[in-house]
Every structure is written in structure tokens, then in C-alpha cells.
Coordinates of C-alpha atoms (C1' of nucleotides) in Angstrom, one line a residue:
Chain A
M795 CA -15.4 28.0 5.3
L796 CA -13.3 25.1 6.3
S797 CA -16.3 23.3 7.6
M798 CA -17.7 23.5 4.1
V799 CA -14.5 21.8 2.8
M800 CA -14.7 19.0 5.4
S801 CA -17.8 18.7 7.4
L802 CA -17.8 16.1 10.1
R803 CA -20.3 13.8 8.5
N804 CA -20.8 13.3 4.8
Q805 CA -23.1 10.2 5.1
P806 CA -26.8 10.7 4.9
G807 CA -29.1 7.8 5.4
A808 CA -29.9 5.7 8.5
S809 CA -27.7 2.9 9.8
S810 CA -28.5 0.2 12.2
P811 CA -26.3 -0.7 15.2
S812 CA -25.2 -3.8 13.3
R813 CA -24.3 -1.8 10.3
A814 CA -22.2 0.5 12.3
A815 CA -20.5 -2.4 14.1
I816 CA -19.7 -4.2 10.9
V817 CA -18.3 -1.1 9.2
D818 CA -16.2 -0.3 12.2
R819 CA -14.8 -3.7 12.3
A820 CA -14.2 -3.6 8.5
R821 CA -12.4 -0.3 8.9
R822 CA -10.0 -1.7 11.5
L823 CA -9.4 -4.9 9.5
A824 CA -8.8 -3.1 6.2
A825 CA -6.1 -1.0 7.8
V826 CA -4.1 -4.2 8.2
E827 CA -5.4 -6.6 5.5
G828 CA -6.7 -4.1 2.9
L829 CA -10.2 -3.7 1.6
D830 CA -10.0 -6.7 -0.7
G831 CA -8.6 -8.8 2.1
L832 CA -11.9 -8.4 3.9
S833 CA -14.2 -11.4 3.5
L834 CA -17.9 -11.2 4.2
A835 CA -17.7 -14.6 6.0
R836 CA -14.8 -13.5 8.3
L837 CA -16.5 -10.3 9.1
A838 CA -19.7 -12.1 10.0
H839 CA -17.9 -14.6 12.1
D840 CA -16.0 -11.9 14.0
L841 CA -19.3 -10.3 14.9
G842 CA -21.2 -13.5 15.6
M843 CA -23.6 -13.3 12.8
S844 CA -24.1 -15.1 9.5
K845 CA -22.5 -14.1 6.3
S846 CA -25.9 -13.5 4.5
G847 CA -26.8 -11.3 7.4
V848 CA -23.9 -9.0 6.4
V849 CA -24.9 -9.2 2.7
A850 CA -28.5 -8.3 3.6
L851 CA -27.4 -5.2 5.4
F852 CA -25.1 -3.9 2.6
G853 CA -26.2 -5.6 -0.6
S854 CA -22.7 -6.3 -1.9
K855 CA -19.1 -6.3 -0.9
E856 CA -18.5 -3.2 -3.0
A857 CA -21.2 -1.4 -1.0
L858 CA -19.6 -2.5 2.2
Q859 CA -16.2 -1.3 1.0
L860 CA -17.7 2.1 0.1
A861 CA -19.4 2.4 3.5
T862 CA -16.0 1.5 5.1
V863 CA -14.1 4.2 3.2
S864 CA -16.8 6.7 4.3
I865 CA -16.5 5.9 7.9
A866 CA -12.7 5.8 7.8
R867 CA -12.9 9.3 6.4
D868 CA -15.2 10.5 9.1
V869 CA -13.0 9.0 11.8
F870 CA -9.9 10.7 10.4
V871 CA -11.7 14.1 10.3
E872 CA -13.0 13.6 13.8
E873 CA -9.7 12.6 15.3
V874 CA -7.2 14.6 13.3
V875 CA -8.9 17.7 11.8
A876 CA -11.8 18.7 14.0
P877 CA -9.8 19.1 17.2
V878 CA -7.5 21.8 15.7
L879 CA -10.2 23.9 14.0
S880 CA -10.6 25.8 17.3
V881 CA -7.0 26.9 17.3
A882 CA -7.1 30.6 16.4
G883 CA -3.6 31.5 15.1
G884 CA -2.5 30.8 11.5
L885 CA 0.8 29.1 12.1
D886 CA -0.5 27.8 15.4
R887 CA -3.3 26.0 13.7
L888 CA -1.0 24.6 11.1
R889 CA 1.4 23.3 13.7
A890 CA -1.5 21.9 15.7
L891 CA -2.8 20.0 12.6
L892 CA 0.6 18.6 11.8
E893 CA 1.1 17.5 15.4
S894 CA -2.4 16.1 15.5
H895 CA -1.6 13.9 12.5
V896 CA 1.7 12.7 13.9
R897 CA 0.1 11.8 17.2
Y898 CA -2.7 10.0 15.4
S899 CA -0.3 7.8 13.5
E900 CA 1.8 7.3 16.6
A901 CA -1.1 6.1 18.6
R902 CA -1.8 3.5 15.9
R903 CA 1.7 2.3 15.6
E904 CA 1.1 -1.0 17.4
S905 CA -2.5 -1.5 16.4
G906 CA -1.9 -1.9 12.7
G907 CA -1.5 0.5 9.8
C908 CA -3.2 3.5 8.4
F909 CA -6.4 2.8 6.6
F910 CA -5.7 5.2 3.7
A911 CA -2.1 4.1 3.3
A912 CA -3.1 0.5 3.2
T913 CA -6.0 1.0 0.8
S914 CA -4.6 3.7 -1.5
S915 CA -1.8 1.5 -2.9
E916 CA -4.2 -1.5 -3.0
F917 CA -6.6 0.2 -5.3
A918 CA -4.1 2.6 -7.0
G919 CA -3.9 0.6 -10.2
R920 CA -7.5 -0.5 -10.7
P921 CA -10.2 1.9 -11.5
S922 CA -13.4 1.4 -9.4
S923 CA -15.9 3.2 -7.4
V924 CA -14.0 2.2 -4.2
R925 CA -10.9 3.7 -5.6
D926 CA -12.7 6.9 -6.5
A927 CA -14.0 7.1 -2.9
I928 CA -10.5 6.7 -1.5
L929 CA -9.1 9.3 -3.8
A930 CA -11.9 11.7 -2.9
A931 CA -11.2 11.4 0.8
R932 CA -7.5 12.0 0.2
A933 CA -8.2 15.0 -2.0
E934 CA -10.3 16.4 0.8
W935 CA -7.4 16.0 3.2
D936 CA -5.0 17.6 0.7
A937 CA -7.4 20.5 0.4
V938 CA -7.7 21.0 4.2
L939 CA -3.9 21.0 4.7
L940 CA -3.5 23.4 1.8
R941 CA -6.2 25.7 3.2
I942 CA -4.5 25.8 6.6
V943 CA -1.1 26.5 5.1
E944 CA -2.6 29.3 3.0
R945 CA -4.3 30.7 6.2
A946 CA -0.9 30.8 8.0
I947 CA 0.6 32.7 5.1
G948 CA -2.4 35.0 4.9
K949 CA -2.1 35.9 8.5
G950 CA 1.5 36.8 8.0
D951 CA 2.9 34.0 10.1
L952 CA 5.0 32.7 7.1
D953 CA 6.8 34.5 4.3
P954 CA 4.2 36.1 2.0
D955 CA 5.9 34.7 -1.1
T956 CA 5.8 31.1 0.3
D957 CA 4.5 28.6 -2.3
A958 CA 1.6 27.2 -0.4
E959 CA 1.2 24.1 -2.6
Q960 CA 4.9 23.3 -2.4
L961 CA 4.9 23.7 1.3
A962 CA 1.8 21.6 1.8
Y963 CA 3.3 18.9 -0.5
Q964 CA 6.5 18.7 1.6
L965 CA 4.6 18.6 4.9
R966 CA 2.4 15.8 3.6
A967 CA 5.4 13.8 2.4
L968 CA 6.8 14.0 5.9
L969 CA 3.5 13.0 7.6
E970 CA 3.2 10.0 5.3
A971 CA 6.8 9.0 5.8
A972 CA 6.2 8.9 9.6
S973 CA 3.2 6.7 9.2
T974 CA 4.7 4.2 6.8
D975 CA 8.2 4.0 8.3
A976 CA 6.9 3.6 11.8
L977 CA 4.9 0.6 10.7
R978 CA 7.8 -0.8 8.8
L979 CA 10.5 -0.3 11.4
G980 CA 8.4 -0.6 14.5
T981 CA 10.1 2.2 16.3
A982 CA 9.2 5.8 17.3
E983 CA 12.2 7.2 15.4
P984 CA 10.2 8.2 12.2
H985 CA 7.8 10.3 14.2
R986 CA 10.7 12.0 15.9
R987 CA 12.4 12.6 12.5
T988 CA 9.2 13.9 11.0
R989 CA 8.7 16.4 13.8
I990 CA 12.3 17.7 13.4
A991 CA 11.9 18.0 9.6
I992 CA 8.5 19.7 9.9
E993 CA 10.1 22.4 12.1
A994 CA 13.0 22.8 9.7
V995 CA 10.6 23.2 6.7
L996 CA 8.4 25.7 8.6
R997 CA 11.4 27.7 9.7
S998 CA 12.7 27.9 6.2
A999 CA 9.3 29.3 5.2
G1000 CA 9.8 32.1 7.8
A1001 CA 8.2 30.5 10.9
P1002 CA 9.7 31.7 14.2
Chain B
M1450 CA 32.4 -1.2 -0.2
L1451 CA 29.1 -0.1 -1.6
S1452 CA 29.1 -3.2 -3.8
M1453 CA 29.2 -5.2 -0.6
V1454 CA 26.1 -3.5 0.7
M1455 CA 24.2 -3.9 -2.5
S1456 CA 25.7 -6.3 -5.1
L1457 CA 23.8 -6.6 -8.3
R1458 CA 22.5 -10.1 -7.8
N1459 CA 21.7 -11.7 -4.5
Q1460 CA 20.1 -14.9 -6.0
P1461 CA 22.2 -18.0 -6.3
G1462 CA 20.7 -21.1 -8.0
A1463 CA 19.7 -21.8 -11.5
S1464 CA 16.6 -20.5 -13.2
S1465 CA 14.9 -21.8 -16.3
P1466 CA 13.7 -19.4 -19.0
S1467 CA 10.1 -20.2 -17.9
R1468 CA 10.9 -19.4 -14.3
A1469 CA 12.4 -16.1 -15.3
A1470 CA 9.4 -15.2 -17.5
I1471 CA 6.9 -16.1 -14.7
V1472 CA 8.8 -14.1 -12.1
D1473 CA 9.0 -11.1 -14.4
R1474 CA 5.3 -11.2 -15.1
A1475 CA 4.6 -11.6 -11.4
R1476 CA 6.7 -8.6 -10.6
R1477 CA 4.8 -6.4 -13.0
L1478 CA 1.4 -7.7 -11.9
A1479 CA 2.3 -7.3 -8.2
A1480 CA 3.1 -3.7 -8.7
V1481 CA -0.5 -3.1 -9.6
E1482 CA -2.5 -5.9 -7.9
G1483 CA -0.2 -6.7 -5.0
L1484 CA 1.6 -10.0 -4.2
D1485 CA -1.5 -11.6 -2.8
G1486 CA -3.6 -10.5 -5.8
L1487 CA -1.4 -12.8 -7.9
S1488 CA -3.1 -16.1 -8.7
L1489 CA -1.2 -19.1 -10.0
A1490 CA -3.9 -19.7 -12.5
R1491 CA -3.9 -16.2 -13.9
L1492 CA -0.1 -16.1 -14.1
A1493 CA -0.2 -19.5 -15.9
H1494 CA -2.9 -18.3 -18.3
D1495 CA -1.0 -15.1 -19.1
L1496 CA 2.1 -17.1 -20.1
G1497 CA 0.2 -19.8 -21.9
M1498 CA 1.0 -22.6 -19.6
S1499 CA -0.9 -24.7 -17.0
K1500 CA -1.3 -23.8 -13.4
S1501 CA 0.4 -26.9 -12.2
G1502 CA 3.3 -26.0 -14.5
V1503 CA 3.8 -22.9 -12.4
V1504 CA 3.5 -24.8 -9.2
A1505 CA 6.0 -27.4 -10.4
L1506 CA 8.5 -24.7 -11.0
F1507 CA 8.2 -22.9 -7.7
G1508 CA 6.7 -25.4 -5.2
S1509 CA 4.3 -23.0 -3.6
K1510 CA 2.8 -19.5 -4.0
E1511 CA 4.9 -18.3 -1.1
A1512 CA 8.1 -19.5 -2.9
L1513 CA 6.9 -17.6 -6.1
Q1514 CA 6.3 -14.5 -4.0
L1515 CA 9.8 -14.7 -2.5
A1516 CA 11.3 -15.1 -5.9
T1517 CA 9.3 -12.1 -7.1
V1518 CA 10.5 -9.9 -4.3
S1519 CA 14.1 -11.0 -5.1
I1520 CA 13.8 -10.1 -8.7
A1521 CA 12.1 -6.8 -8.0
R1522 CA 15.0 -5.9 -5.7
D1523 CA 17.5 -6.8 -8.4
V1524 CA 15.7 -4.7 -11.0
F1525 CA 15.6 -1.8 -8.7
V1526 CA 19.3 -2.0 -8.0
E1527 CA 20.1 -2.4 -11.6
E1528 CA 18.0 0.5 -12.8
V1529 CA 18.3 3.0 -10.0
V1530 CA 21.4 2.3 -8.0
A1531 CA 24.0 0.8 -10.3
P1532 CA 24.1 3.6 -12.9
V1533 CA 25.1 6.2 -10.4
L1534 CA 27.9 4.2 -8.7
S1535 CA 30.3 5.4 -11.4
V1536 CA 29.7 9.1 -10.5
A1537 CA 32.8 10.2 -8.7
G1538 CA 31.8 13.2 -6.6
G1539 CA 30.1 13.0 -3.2
L1540 CA 27.3 15.4 -3.7
D1541 CA 27.3 14.6 -7.4
R1542 CA 26.6 11.0 -6.7
L1543 CA 23.9 11.8 -4.2
R1544 CA 22.2 14.1 -6.6
A1545 CA 22.5 11.5 -9.4
L1546 CA 21.0 8.8 -7.1
L1547 CA 18.0 11.0 -6.2
E1548 CA 17.4 12.0 -9.8
S1549 CA 17.8 8.4 -10.9
H1550 CA 15.0 7.4 -8.4
V1551 CA 12.7 10.3 -9.5
R1552 CA 13.2 9.3 -13.2
Y1553 CA 12.6 5.7 -12.4
S1554 CA 9.2 6.4 -10.8
E1555 CA 8.4 8.9 -13.6
A1556 CA 8.9 6.3 -16.3
R1557 CA 6.6 4.0 -14.5
R1558 CA 3.8 6.5 -13.9
E1559 CA 1.5 5.2 -16.6
S1560 CA 2.5 1.6 -16.3
G1561 CA 1.2 1.0 -12.8
G1562 CA 2.7 1.5 -9.5
C1563 CA 5.9 0.8 -7.6
F1564 CA 6.4 -2.8 -6.6
F1565 CA 7.7 -1.9 -3.1
A1566 CA 5.1 0.7 -2.4
A1567 CA 2.3 -1.7 -3.4
T1568 CA 3.7 -4.7 -1.5
S1569 CA 5.0 -3.0 1.6
S1570 CA 1.7 -1.8 2.9
E1571 CA 0.1 -5.0 1.7
F1572 CA 2.2 -7.1 4.0
A1573 CA 3.0 -4.5 6.7
G1574 CA 0.5 -5.9 9.2
R1575 CA 1.1 -9.6 8.8
P1576 CA 4.4 -11.3 9.7
S1577 CA 5.6 -13.7 7.1
S1578 CA 8.7 -14.7 5.2
V1579 CA 7.5 -12.6 2.3
R1580 CA 7.2 -9.5 4.5
D1581 CA 10.7 -10.2 5.9
A1582 CA 12.0 -10.2 2.3
I1583 CA 10.3 -7.0 1.4
L1584 CA 11.6 -5.3 4.6
A1585 CA 15.1 -6.6 3.9
A1586 CA 15.1 -5.1 0.4
R1587 CA 13.9 -1.8 1.7
A1588 CA 16.4 -1.8 4.5
E1589 CA 19.1 -2.4 1.9
W1590 CA 17.9 0.7 0.0
D1591 CA 17.8 2.8 3.1
A1592 CA 21.4 1.8 3.8
V1593 CA 22.5 2.7 0.3
L1594 CA 20.9 6.1 0.5
L1595 CA 22.4 6.7 3.9
R1596 CA 25.9 5.6 2.7
I1597 CA 25.8 8.0 -0.2
V1598 CA 24.6 10.8 2.0
E1599 CA 27.5 10.1 4.4
R1600 CA 29.9 10.0 1.5
A1601 CA 28.8 13.5 0.4
I1602 CA 29.3 14.8 4.0
G1603 CA 32.7 13.0 4.2
K1604 CA 33.9 14.6 1.0
G1605 CA 33.1 18.0 2.4
D1606 CA 30.2 18.7 -0.1
L1607 CA 27.7 19.1 2.7
D1608 CA 28.1 20.8 6.1
P1609 CA 30.2 18.5 8.3
D1610 CA 27.7 18.6 11.2
T1611 CA 24.9 17.4 9.0
D1612 CA 22.8 14.7 10.5
A1613 CA 23.1 12.0 7.8
E1614 CA 20.2 9.9 9.1
Q1615 CA 17.9 12.8 9.3
L1616 CA 18.8 14.1 5.8
A1617 CA 18.4 10.6 4.3
Y1618 CA 15.0 10.3 6.0
Q1619 CA 13.8 13.6 4.5
L1620 CA 15.1 12.7 1.1
R1621 CA 13.4 9.3 1.2
A1622 CA 10.1 10.9 2.3
L1623 CA 10.3 13.1 -0.8
L1624 CA 11.1 10.3 -3.2
E1625 CA 8.2 8.2 -1.9
A1626 CA 5.8 11.1 -2.0
A1627 CA 6.7 11.5 -5.7
S1628 CA 6.0 7.9 -6.4
T1629 CA 2.7 7.6 -4.6
D1630 CA 1.3 11.0 -5.4
A1631 CA 2.0 10.6 -9.1
L1632 CA 0.2 7.4 -9.2
R1633 CA -2.7 8.8 -7.3
L1634 CA -3.0 12.1 -9.2
G1635 CA -1.9 11.0 -12.6
T1636 CA 0.2 14.1 -13.2
A1637 CA 3.9 15.0 -13.3
E1638 CA 3.5 17.6 -10.7
P1639 CA 4.6 15.5 -7.7
H1640 CA 7.9 14.7 -9.5
R1641 CA 8.4 18.4 -10.1
R1642 CA 7.7 19.3 -6.5
T1643 CA 9.9 16.5 -5.2
R1644 CA 12.8 17.8 -7.3
I1645 CA 12.3 21.3 -6.0
A1646 CA 12.1 20.1 -2.4
I1647 CA 15.2 17.9 -2.8
E1648 CA 17.2 20.9 -3.9
A1649 CA 15.9 23.0 -1.0
V1650 CA 16.8 20.3 1.5
L1651 CA 20.3 19.8 0.0
R1652 CA 21.0 23.5 0.0
S1653 CA 19.9 23.9 3.6
A1654 CA 22.5 21.2 4.3
G1655 CA 25.1 23.3 2.7
A1656 CA 25.0 22.2 -0.9
P1657 CA 25.9 24.8 -3.5
Chain C
dC1268 C1' 5.9 -29.4 -18.0
dC1269 C1' 0.6 -31.8 -18.7
dT1270 C1' -4.6 -33.5 -17.3
dA1271 C1' -7.5 -34.4 -13.7
dC1272 C1' -8.8 -33.7 -9.4
dC1273 C1' -9.1 -32.3 -4.1
dG1274 C1' -11.1 -29.4 -0.1
dA1275 C1' -11.6 -24.7 1.2
dT1276 C1' -13.3 -20.4 0.5
dC1277 C1' -15.0 -16.7 -2.2
dG1278 C1' -19.3 -13.3 -3.2
dG1279 C1' -23.9 -13.8 -3.8
dT1280 C1' -29.0 -15.8 -4.2
dA1281 C1' -33.4 -18.2 -2.8
dG1282 C1' -36.6 -18.4 0.4
dG1283 C1' -38.1 -17.6 4.6
Chain D
dC890 C1' -31.5 -11.2 10.3
dC891 C1' -31.3 -17.0 9.4
dT892 C1' -30.3 -21.9 6.7
dA893 C1' -29.2 -23.8 2.6
dC894 C1' -27.3 -23.6 -1.5
dC895 C1' -25.0 -21.8 -6.2
dG896 C1' -21.0 -21.4 -9.5
dA897 C1' -16.4 -19.7 -9.6
dT898 C1' -11.9 -19.6 -8.1
dC899 C1' -8.3 -20.4 -4.8
dG900 C1' -3.6 -23.1 -3.7
dG901 C1' -2.1 -27.5 -4.0
dT902 C1' -1.6 -32.8 -5.1
dA903 C1' -1.6 -37.3 -7.8
dG904 C1' 0.2 -39.4 -11.4
dG905 C1' 2.4 -39.3 -15.4

DNA sequence: CCTACCGATCGGTAGG
DNA sequence: CCTACCGATCGGTAGG
């Protein structure tokens, strides 16, 4: 069921090694500079090829940006979501997912920002296909978190009258605060505070 | 005491009407397009003047960006913080501040994003004077919120053993989630959820 | 504040 | 995948 919501790959189509290398580099750069901050020439130079080589592989900057959002989504699923789907318990899986997210953003603290944090606010105000792709990826993540919260409630690990949407919202707020504040302040304190707050929120929803 | 932390104006120096008009326009644009998305030519065109007229008034794009951060900070203080400093009670003032922030981001929901949300992630990864100015403004806001939380504890309105930093962190996470999620989803639901969560967090800290 | 201009860089195309 | 090139736009300067 969950794998229907968020399967590991959502990209059909073939991709050359060059294509993969470019998109991977673009993903890392965009987490720091944003998706508009990418330039085809810079990307080409970093990878030792010509600018028109990059254009030939993608067709346009917009297509490159869309491919980059897609791979960023895949990496997020693979690194944060997939590892916890084998956890059997309801609340156990929820806690594993939350910890997985915190660890993920912790590991990235020195190496630049979060791809989705950087690009969401960048495109928030201007409708485009790239914005739609970013929003779709985020909606997918919202749905996964909600599903796992509902599962914990359904298995009786949280109070049965818990408002799943409200709980998921509060947990997401704390995960995002850890990510943005850690980048801003450069310390591990936000992750620590988010972990404390997560436990407080879960306990007030009936978690042991 | 609080007015020392966050006085209404932190800008010395004179400013022509044109300068003020340019910076105000830049502030509104940057909330949507970011501070790098600003172009001197576009700004000049919007205001019916020449590009070099803008350059003459500010000297450089960086100086314009710094002036824009400064005015964005002043507007935030004036609209969110100043109105609640007349509230006498400890917890009453804290609740007034939180509600003031929620209403502020609610009012802006249709008109584009939050200046500091848009620009913080934009500059998060690249050290610069503009980044320092953004971080300083945010640190100032963090300090104000913390001070008002501490005041509520000091006046006995919250449990005396409340961890003020932790509480301020959680409240800030909820305020930011309302702002970013409302822009992303285009609904009033995030503000509603943030209000509910704020009350839950305050009550668990002993608020009546 | 203006016109006129600078070199650099942008995304993208032609042609191979 | 490449070289060579396009028009547009960037921040900024000269000179007034």
C-alpha cells in the first residue's frame, strides 16, 4: 500500500551516464544555490564538457530542472523513507521515520542545505512546471508521513481519537525547523531540540 | 529593555523619497523572487526611472540588497512586534505576539511569500554581507520571542521549570510552518493548525 | 537623476 | 557529444 504511494522510482525512460552525472551534480548545487542559480555553462564546466553538450542531453534548462527535482525526490525516498518501511510496529515505524529524517538533515548540515527547502521557497511565488514538480514531491512526502501516523493510531499505539492530520502537521513543522535552523545557526542544537519536541508531541498523543 | 533589543528603526542616514520607493518595491519583489532575482533594470522600469538612476542612489546591487533587508526587518518589527509591546501580562503578551505573527502571515498569503523565508534559504549556503544581515535580523527575532517567553515564565504564567529556549524553538517552528505551508498549499488550514498546536504547546507548559 | 556604453554571462541554435 | 555563434540581459561605469 505504501509502496503505491511512494515507489522507489517514478522515472521511466533511459538515461545515459552523463545525464545521471549532470543531474546528480545539479541536485547538489541546487540545494545550495537554488534551481535558478544553476547555469548550464557552470554545470558543463564542472563536469568537463561543453555547455551545448548539456543542452543536447536535456533540451532545455527547464527539462534539466525537472529531471533534477525527480532525482532529488528519488534520493529522498531512498535515504529517508525506504529504510524504515521494514519496521513492523506502528509507533516504532513512525519514530524510525522521524529519526531517519532528522539524521538525514544532520548528515547534510555541513554540506549545504536541503534541496526541497531551498527550491520550495524559490519557486513558491511563480507558477511553472518546475514548481508543480516540487509541490508534487512534497505532497507525496506529506502523504507518507500522514499514512504512517494513521498506521500508528490504527495499531493502537497512539490515542484512538488523535487527529492524524494535526499530529503529522506538528511533526513536519519540527522536522523542517531542524533542517532550516541547523543550516542557519551551524550547530547541532536544532536537531537536539527537534528530537525532544517530537517525543513530547508523541507522548501527548498517548505514546509510551 | 525590550526596546533595546529591537528598537523600531535601526537605520541611520537620510533617504530620499526615491530611495524609499525603490527599497519598498525591492522588499515586495524579493519576498516572491528572492533578493538575487531582483534586477536593477526591472526595478528601475517598475518605478519609471532609468537603471543607472537606481545605481546612483545605492552604489551597487549589494548595497540595495542590504537596504532591502534593513527595511524588511523594520516592517516586520513595526507590524508584528511593536503592536504587542503594550500588552501587560506575561502570557498575554506571548499569546498576542504569536497571534500577531500568524495574522501577519495570513494577510500575506495571497500577496506572495515571506521576505525572510524567501531570502534565508536563498543565501543560506553562500557567505556574504547580505546573508549576515538576514541572519542578524532573524537572530533579533529569535531573541525577542525568547525574551517574551522568559517574561511569561518569570511572571508565573507558565511552569517555573519550563525550558524557555525549547519552548521558543517549538513555537517558532509552528509559526514558520504556517507561513511556508500556507504559501505552498494556498489554504488557510496551516494557520488553523498552527493556532491549535500553539495552544497545545502552551498548555503543556502550564498555561491556563 | 539621465543617455550611452562596457564586458560578462545567460539560455539556446546551427551545423556537424 | 563538439565549435561557433545568436540576441537578451546582467551589474556597473563614463560623462554629464
